[in-house]
Amino acid sequence: MDTWWRRNRFWLALLLPMLALAIAASSFRLVTLYRPWQWSERIVAGGPTGTLRQEFLGTDDLRRDREVTVTVDALAPVPALGQDAAAPGATLWRVDLTLEADPDQILDGCTVEIVGPDGTRYATNEAGKVPADAQDPYWRATRALCVPEGAPGPTLFLDELIPSERPRPATWSMVAAAAIPDGVTPSVVRIMWDRPTYLELDAPAS
């Protein structure tokens, strides 16, 4: 008796190889197309100090290595930072960081985020911030400097590597702040330069 299975045995035999090819193609897209453009490679410090190591492609199409050690010195609510305050319904949280790296590392242009207990990330840019002086007509949110002002180390502008006028010290400090909804107590900080790698650090115990 001719059955459906017998009539379609040829196509059924091809089904498994085709499924394997589909999975391989999906994995290829994930690894080569999606992951490099997302923050997909987390380095968990497991404490307030950790080291980010990564290979990255510069705007000059040259691959370079980056290695920087970061310490969260403090994470605490503050009424203001420079000209910044939090908008109503939010609290300004300040994070103090110490960074350590060789002076020839390219480290300008980092991003710092403060992470809430539910995993929500709060960027340390102007979001949720208002001028500390409500009458200040020239207010602009304080920009976190990843490198010392006047001694940033080498920087890439388009395809040109520009040396620093003064050598960057081996160790330096930076501060940043994020506006976080009232009642949320964060304890994790993320710092990142080039996708897909980022470093996740715990705040020091109070």
PDB file of C-alpha atoms in Angstrom:
ATOM      1  CA  MET A   1       0.000   0.000   0.000  1.00  0.00           C
ATOM      2  CA  ASP A   2       1.443   3.312  -1.097  1.00  0.00           C
ATOM      3  CA  THR A   3       1.712   5.680   1.832  1.00  0.00           C
ATOM      4  CA  TRP A   4       2.538   9.361   2.231  1.00  0.00           C
ATOM      5  CA  TRP A   5       5.876   8.443   3.833  1.00  0.00           C
ATOM      6  CA  ARG A   6       6.829   6.218   0.891  1.00  0.00           C
ATOM      7  CA  ARG A   7       5.830   8.839  -1.700  1.00  0.00           C
ATOM      8  CA  ASN A   8       7.887  11.555   0.041  1.00  0.00           C
ATOM      9  CA  ARG A   9      10.847   9.506   1.259  1.00  0.00           C
ATOM     10  CA  PHE A  10      13.258  11.343  -1.081  1.00  0.00           C
ATOM     11  CA  TRP A  11      12.307  14.778   0.276  1.00  0.00           C
ATOM     12  CA  LEU A  12      12.293  13.496   3.839  1.00  0.00           C
ATOM     13  CA  ALA A  13      15.837  12.222   3.341  1.00  0.00           C
ATOM     14  CA  LEU A  14      16.873  15.738   2.314  1.00  0.00           C
ATOM     15  CA  LEU A  15      15.165  17.379   5.258  1.00  0.00           C
ATOM     16  CA  LEU A  16      17.879  16.774   7.853  1.00  0.00           C
ATOM     17  CA  PRO A  17      20.782  18.077   5.701  1.00  0.00           C
ATOM     18  CA  MET A  18      18.714  21.135   4.776  1.00  0.00           C
ATOM     19  CA  LEU A  19      17.928  21.746   8.436  1.00  0.00           C
ATOM     20  CA  ALA A  20      21.632  21.478   9.294  1.00  0.00           C
ATOM     21  CA  LEU A  21      22.466  24.000   6.573  1.00  0.00           C
ATOM     22  CA  ALA A  22      19.820  26.397   7.876  1.00  0.00           C
ATOM     23  CA  ILE A  23      21.244  26.192  11.406  1.00  0.00           C
ATOM     24  CA  ALA A  24      24.782  26.744  10.088  1.00  0.00           C
ATOM     25  CA  ALA A  25      23.668  29.786   8.097  1.00  0.00           C
ATOM     26  CA  SER A  26      21.882  31.203  11.122  1.00  0.00           C
ATOM     27  CA  SER A  27      24.985  30.681  13.279  1.00  0.00           C
ATOM     28  CA  PHE A  28      27.126  32.392  10.658  1.00  0.00           C
ATOM     29  CA  ARG A  29      24.856  35.446  10.670  1.00  0.00           C
ATOM     30  CA  LEU A  30      24.859  35.535  14.462  1.00  0.00           C
ATOM     31  CA  VAL A  31      28.639  35.292  14.823  1.00  0.00           C
ATOM     32  CA  THR A  32      29.797  37.376  11.875  1.00  0.00           C
ATOM     33  CA  LEU A  33      26.997  39.897  11.320  1.00  0.00           C
ATOM     34  CA  TYR A  34      25.006  40.395  14.512  1.00  0.00           C
ATOM     35  CA  ARG A  35      27.323  39.883  17.496  1.00  0.00           C
ATOM     36  CA  PRO A  36      30.170  42.208  16.384  1.00  0.00           C
ATOM     37  CA  TRP A  37      27.716  45.136  16.181  1.00  0.00           C
ATOM     38  CA  GLN A  38      26.052  44.542  19.546  1.00  0.00           C
ATOM     39  CA  TRP A  39      27.386  44.726  23.092  1.00  0.00           C
ATOM     40  CA  SER A  40      27.505  40.931  23.159  1.00  0.00           C
ATOM     41  CA  GLU A  41      30.836  40.103  24.837  1.00  0.00           C
ATOM     42  CA  ARG A  42      30.608  40.796  28.549  1.00  0.00           C
ATOM     43  CA  ILE A  43      33.631  40.697  30.833  1.00  0.00           C
ATOM     44  CA  VAL A  44      32.428  40.275  34.411  1.00  0.00           C
ATOM     45  CA  ALA A  45      34.925  41.660  36.907  1.00  0.00           C
ATOM     46  CA  GLY A  46      33.242  40.034  39.898  1.00  0.00           C
ATOM     47  CA  GLY A  47      34.182  43.045  42.024  1.00  0.00           C
ATOM     48  CA  PRO A  48      34.989  46.755  41.758  1.00  0.00           C
ATOM     49  CA  THR A  49      38.176  46.184  39.710  1.00  0.00           C
ATOM     50  CA  GLY A  50      38.476  44.471  36.335  1.00  0.00           C
ATOM     51  CA  THR A  51      40.445  44.504  33.106  1.00  0.00           C
ATOM     52  CA  LEU A  52      39.019  44.926  29.626  1.00  0.00           C
ATOM     53  CA  ARG A  53      41.024  43.279  26.865  1.00  0.00           C
ATOM     54  CA  GLN A  54      39.917  43.412  23.251  1.00  0.00           C
ATOM     55  CA  GLU A  55      41.044  43.599  19.659  1.00  0.00           C
ATOM     56  CA  PHE A  56      39.335  46.340  17.700  1.00  0.00           C
ATOM     57  CA  LEU A  57      39.293  47.729  14.183  1.00  0.00           C
ATOM     58  CA  GLY A  58      40.150  51.427  13.997  1.00  0.00           C
ATOM     59  CA  THR A  59      38.824  53.941  11.496  1.00  0.00           C
ATOM     60  CA  ASP A  60      42.105  53.465   9.644  1.00  0.00           C
ATOM     61  CA  ASP A  61      41.209  49.773   9.099  1.00  0.00           C
ATOM     62  CA  LEU A  62      44.090  48.616  11.296  1.00  0.00           C
ATOM     63  CA  ARG A  63      43.510  46.104  14.068  1.00  0.00           C
ATOM     64  CA  ARG A  64      44.806  47.075  17.476  1.00  0.00           C
ATOM     65  CA  ASP A  65      44.780  45.642  20.976  1.00  0.00           C
ATOM     66  CA  ARG A  66      43.332  47.427  23.973  1.00  0.00           C
ATOM     67  CA  GLU A  67      43.945  46.600  27.619  1.00  0.00           C
ATOM     68  CA  VAL A  68      42.727  48.844  30.417  1.00  0.00           C
ATOM     69  CA  THR A  69      42.116  48.166  34.092  1.00  0.00           C
ATOM     70  CA  VAL A  70      39.182  49.996  35.665  1.00  0.00           C
ATOM     71  CA  THR A  71      38.204  50.395  39.320  1.00  0.00           C
ATOM     72  CA  VAL A  72      34.902  51.697  40.636  1.00  0.00           C
ATOM     73  CA  ASP A  73      35.988  53.846  43.570  1.00  0.00           C
ATOM     74  CA  ALA A  74      32.518  55.044  44.517  1.00  0.00           C
ATOM     75  CA  LEU A  75      28.895  54.944  43.372  1.00  0.00           C
ATOM     76  CA  ALA A  76      26.566  57.196  45.308  1.00  0.00           C
ATOM     77  CA  PRO A  77      23.647  59.627  44.935  1.00  0.00           C
ATOM     78  CA  VAL A  78      24.563  63.316  44.791  1.00  0.00           C
ATOM     79  CA  PRO A  79      22.479  66.498  44.584  1.00  0.00           C
ATOM     80  CA  ALA A  80      24.459  67.750  41.577  1.00  0.00           C
ATOM     81  CA  LEU A  81      27.595  67.199  39.524  1.00  0.00           C
ATOM     82  CA  GLY A  82      29.063  70.302  37.952  1.00  0.00           C
ATOM     83  CA  GLN A  83      26.156  72.020  36.229  1.00  0.00           C
ATOM     84  CA  ASP A  84      23.971  68.899  36.230  1.00  0.00           C
ATOM     85  CA  ALA A  85      21.090  67.853  38.438  1.00  0.00           C
ATOM     86  CA  ALA A  86      18.431  65.168  38.033  1.00  0.00           C
ATOM     87  CA  ALA A  87      15.005  65.935  36.621  1.00  0.00           C
ATOM     88  CA  PRO A  88      12.007  65.664  38.998  1.00  0.00           C
ATOM     89  CA  GLY A  89      11.310  62.037  39.871  1.00  0.00           C
ATOM     90  CA  ALA A  90      14.948  61.027  39.438  1.00  0.00           C
ATOM     91  CA  THR A  91      18.149  61.008  41.484  1.00  0.00           C
ATOM     92  CA  LEU A  92      21.614  61.801  40.175  1.00  0.00           C
ATOM     93  CA  TRP A  93      24.053  58.956  40.816  1.00  0.00           C
ATOM     94  CA  ARG A  94      27.756  59.740  40.528  1.00  0.00           C
ATOM     95  CA  VAL A  95      30.356  57.100  39.718  1.00  0.00           C
ATOM     96  CA  ASP A  96      34.067  57.657  40.357  1.00  0.00           C
ATOM     97  CA  LEU A  97      36.447  55.541  38.298  1.00  0.00           C
ATOM     98  CA  THR A  98      40.194  54.972  38.241  1.00  0.00           C
ATOM     99  CA  LEU A  99      41.688  53.770  34.968  1.00  0.00           C
ATOM    100  CA  GLU A 100      45.111  52.257  34.345  1.00  0.00           C
ATOM    101  CA  ALA A 101      46.630  51.593  30.923  1.00  0.00           C
ATOM    102  CA  ASP A 102      49.786  52.024  28.877  1.00  0.00           C
ATOM    103  CA  PRO A 103      50.100  55.567  27.490  1.00  0.00           C
ATOM    104  CA  ASP A 104      49.992  54.275  23.893  1.00  0.00           C
ATOM    105  CA  GLN A 105      46.499  52.769  24.263  1.00  0.00           C
ATOM    106  CA  ILE A 106      43.643  54.465  22.357  1.00  0.00           C
ATOM    107  CA  LEU A 107      41.095  55.141  25.100  1.00  0.00           C
ATOM    108  CA  ASP A 108      39.156  58.274  24.216  1.00  0.00           C
ATOM    109  CA  GLY A 109      35.443  57.973  23.558  1.00  0.00           C
ATOM    110  CA  CYS A 110      34.305  55.476  26.174  1.00  0.00           C
ATOM    111  CA  THR A 111      30.703  54.978  27.281  1.00  0.00           C
ATOM    112  CA  VAL A 112      29.761  54.542  30.937  1.00  0.00           C
ATOM    113  CA  GLU A 113      26.439  53.125  32.091  1.00  0.00           C
ATOM    114  CA  ILE A 114      25.003  52.555  35.548  1.00  0.00           C
ATOM    115  CA  VAL A 115      22.862  49.421  35.805  1.00  0.00           C
ATOM    116  CA  GLY A 116      19.777  49.050  37.992  1.00  0.00           C
ATOM    117  CA  PRO A 117      18.913  45.874  39.926  1.00  0.00           C
ATOM    118  CA  ASP A 118      16.489  44.800  37.173  1.00  0.00           C
ATOM    119  CA  GLY A 119      19.170  45.141  34.482  1.00  0.00           C
ATOM    120  CA  THR A 120      17.984  48.498  33.146  1.00  0.00           C
ATOM    121  CA  ARG A 121      20.947  50.534  31.888  1.00  0.00           C
ATOM    122  CA  TYR A 122      21.170  54.271  32.553  1.00  0.00           C
ATOM    123  CA  ALA A 123      23.551  56.168  30.308  1.00  0.00           C
ATOM    124  CA  THR A 124      25.715  58.904  31.778  1.00  0.00           C
ATOM    125  CA  ASN A 125      24.710  61.483  29.192  1.00  0.00           C
ATOM    126  CA  GLU A 126      22.130  64.262  29.296  1.00  0.00           C
ATOM    127  CA  ALA A 127      19.103  61.944  29.539  1.00  0.00           C
ATOM    128  CA  GLY A 128      17.033  62.778  32.606  1.00  0.00           C
ATOM    129  CA  LYS A 129      19.258  65.712  33.565  1.00  0.00           C
ATOM    130  CA  VAL A 130      18.430  69.367  34.072  1.00  0.00           C
ATOM    131  CA  PRO A 131      20.623  72.370  34.920  1.00  0.00           C
ATOM    132  CA  ALA A 132      21.505  72.594  38.605  1.00  0.00           C
ATOM    133  CA  ASP A 133      20.934  76.332  38.233  1.00  0.00           C
ATOM    134  CA  ALA A 134      17.488  76.676  36.692  1.00  0.00           C
ATOM    135  CA  GLN A 135      18.395  80.180  35.496  1.00  0.00           C
ATOM    136  CA  ASP A 136      21.482  79.049  33.560  1.00  0.00           C
ATOM    137  CA  PRO A 137      20.773  79.886  29.887  1.00  0.00           C
ATOM    138  CA  TYR A 138      23.965  78.221  28.666  1.00  0.00           C
ATOM    139  CA  TRP A 139      23.570  74.850  30.363  1.00  0.00           C
ATOM    140  CA  ARG A 140      24.834  71.759  28.603  1.00  0.00           C
ATOM    141  CA  ALA A 141      25.096  68.385  30.294  1.00  0.00           C
ATOM    142  CA  THR A 142      28.537  67.605  31.653  1.00  0.00           C
ATOM    143  CA  ARG A 143      30.356  65.227  29.331  1.00  0.00           C
ATOM    144  CA  ALA A 144      32.298  62.411  30.957  1.00  0.00           C
ATOM    145  CA  LEU A 145      35.945  62.505  29.902  1.00  0.00           C
ATOM    146  CA  CYS A 146      37.420  59.034  29.494  1.00  0.00           C
ATOM    147  CA  VAL A 147      40.961  60.400  29.370  1.00  0.00           C
ATOM    148  CA  PRO A 148      42.738  63.308  31.086  1.00  0.00           C
ATOM    149  CA  GLU A 149      42.078  66.672  29.471  1.00  0.00           C
ATOM    150  CA  GLY A 150      45.196  67.872  27.677  1.00  0.00           C
ATOM    151  CA  ALA A 151      46.832  64.445  27.831  1.00  0.00           C
ATOM    152  CA  PRO A 152      44.413  62.023  26.147  1.00  0.00           C
ATOM    153  CA  GLY A 153      47.006  59.721  24.650  1.00  0.00           C
ATOM    154  CA  PRO A 154      46.844  58.817  20.954  1.00  0.00           C
ATOM    155  CA  THR A 155      43.544  59.431  19.168  1.00  0.00           C
ATOM    156  CA  LEU A 156      42.174  58.358  15.812  1.00  0.00           C
ATOM    157  CA  PHE A 157      40.647  60.981  13.561  1.00  0.00           C
ATOM    158  CA  LEU A 158      39.313  59.354  10.403  1.00  0.00           C
ATOM    159  CA  ASP A 159      42.328  57.358   9.210  1.00  0.00           C
ATOM    160  CA  GLU A 160      45.014  59.370  10.997  1.00  0.00           C
ATOM    161  CA  LEU A 161      46.603  58.504  14.345  1.00  0.00           C
ATOM    162  CA  ILE A 162      47.208  61.734  16.226  1.00  0.00           C
ATOM    163  CA  PRO A 163      49.723  61.613  19.095  1.00  0.00           C
ATOM    164  CA  SER A 164      49.051  63.341  22.383  1.00  0.00           C
ATOM    165  CA  GLU A 165      50.817  66.653  23.026  1.00  0.00           C
ATOM    166  CA  ARG A 166      51.550  65.428  26.542  1.00  0.00           C
ATOM    167  CA  PRO A 167      51.900  61.757  27.492  1.00  0.00           C
ATOM    168  CA  ARG A 168      48.875  60.349  29.245  1.00  0.00           C
ATOM    169  CA  PRO A 169      49.682  59.185  32.792  1.00  0.00           C
ATOM    170  CA  ALA A 170      49.607  55.468  33.478  1.00  0.00           C
ATOM    171  CA  THR A 171      46.788  55.992  36.018  1.00  0.00           C
ATOM    172  CA  TRP A 172      44.053  58.627  36.068  1.00  0.00           C
ATOM    173  CA  SER A 173      40.555  59.250  37.367  1.00  0.00           C
ATOM    174  CA  MET A 174      37.234  60.179  35.797  1.00  0.00           C
ATOM    175  CA  VAL A 175      33.699  60.851  37.021  1.00  0.00           C
ATOM    176  CA  ALA A 176      30.312  60.423  35.378  1.00  0.00           C
ATOM    177  CA  ALA A 177      26.702  60.608  36.514  1.00  0.00           C
ATOM    178  CA  ALA A 178      23.355  59.208  35.427  1.00  0.00           C
ATOM    179  CA  ALA A 179      19.819  60.255  36.302  1.00  0.00           C
ATOM    180  CA  ILE A 180      18.045  57.215  37.769  1.00  0.00           C
ATOM    181  CA  PRO A 181      14.401  56.965  38.877  1.00  0.00           C
ATOM    182  CA  ASP A 182      13.830  57.680  42.550  1.00  0.00           C
ATOM    183  CA  GLY A 183      13.867  54.555  44.681  1.00  0.00           C
ATOM    184  CA  VAL A 184      16.235  52.606  42.397  1.00  0.00           C
ATOM    185  CA  THR A 185      19.562  51.674  43.986  1.00  0.00           C
ATOM    186  CA  PRO A 186      22.144  50.590  41.389  1.00  0.00           C
ATOM    187  CA  SER A 187      25.228  48.541  42.185  1.00  0.00           C
ATOM    188  CA  VAL A 188      26.744  47.729  38.778  1.00  0.00           C
ATOM    189  CA  VAL A 189      28.721  49.882  36.323  1.00  0.00           C
ATOM    190  CA  ARG A 190      29.504  49.136  32.680  1.00  0.00           C
ATOM    191  CA  ILE A 191      32.290  50.739  30.670  1.00  0.00           C
ATOM    192  CA  MET A 192      32.932  50.142  26.972  1.00  0.00           C
ATOM    193  CA  TRP A 193      34.827  51.464  23.971  1.00  0.00           C
ATOM    194  CA  ASP A 194      34.308  49.421  20.802  1.00  0.00           C
ATOM    195  CA  ARG A 195      31.665  46.753  20.196  1.00  0.00           C
ATOM    196  CA  PRO A 196      31.181  43.965  21.044  1.00  0.00           C
ATOM    197  CA  THR A 197      33.220  43.943  24.299  1.00  0.00           C
ATOM    198  CA  TYR A 198      32.308  45.671  27.540  1.00  0.00           C
ATOM    199  CA  LEU A 199      33.452  45.461  31.158  1.00  0.00           C
ATOM    200  CA  GLU A 200      30.952  45.025  33.991  1.00  0.00           C
ATOM    201  CA  LEU A 201      32.021  46.018  37.498  1.00  0.00           C
ATOM    202  CA  ASP A 202      30.439  45.969  40.941  1.00  0.00           C
ATOM    203  CA  ALA A 203      30.318  49.033  43.128  1.00  0.00           C
ATOM    204  CA  PRO A 204      32.542  48.797  46.219  1.00  0.00           C
ATOM    205  CA  ALA A 205      30.859  47.653  49.383  1.00  0.00           C
ATOM    206  CA  SER A 206      29.667  50.570  51.474  1.00  0.00           C
TER     207      SER A 206
END
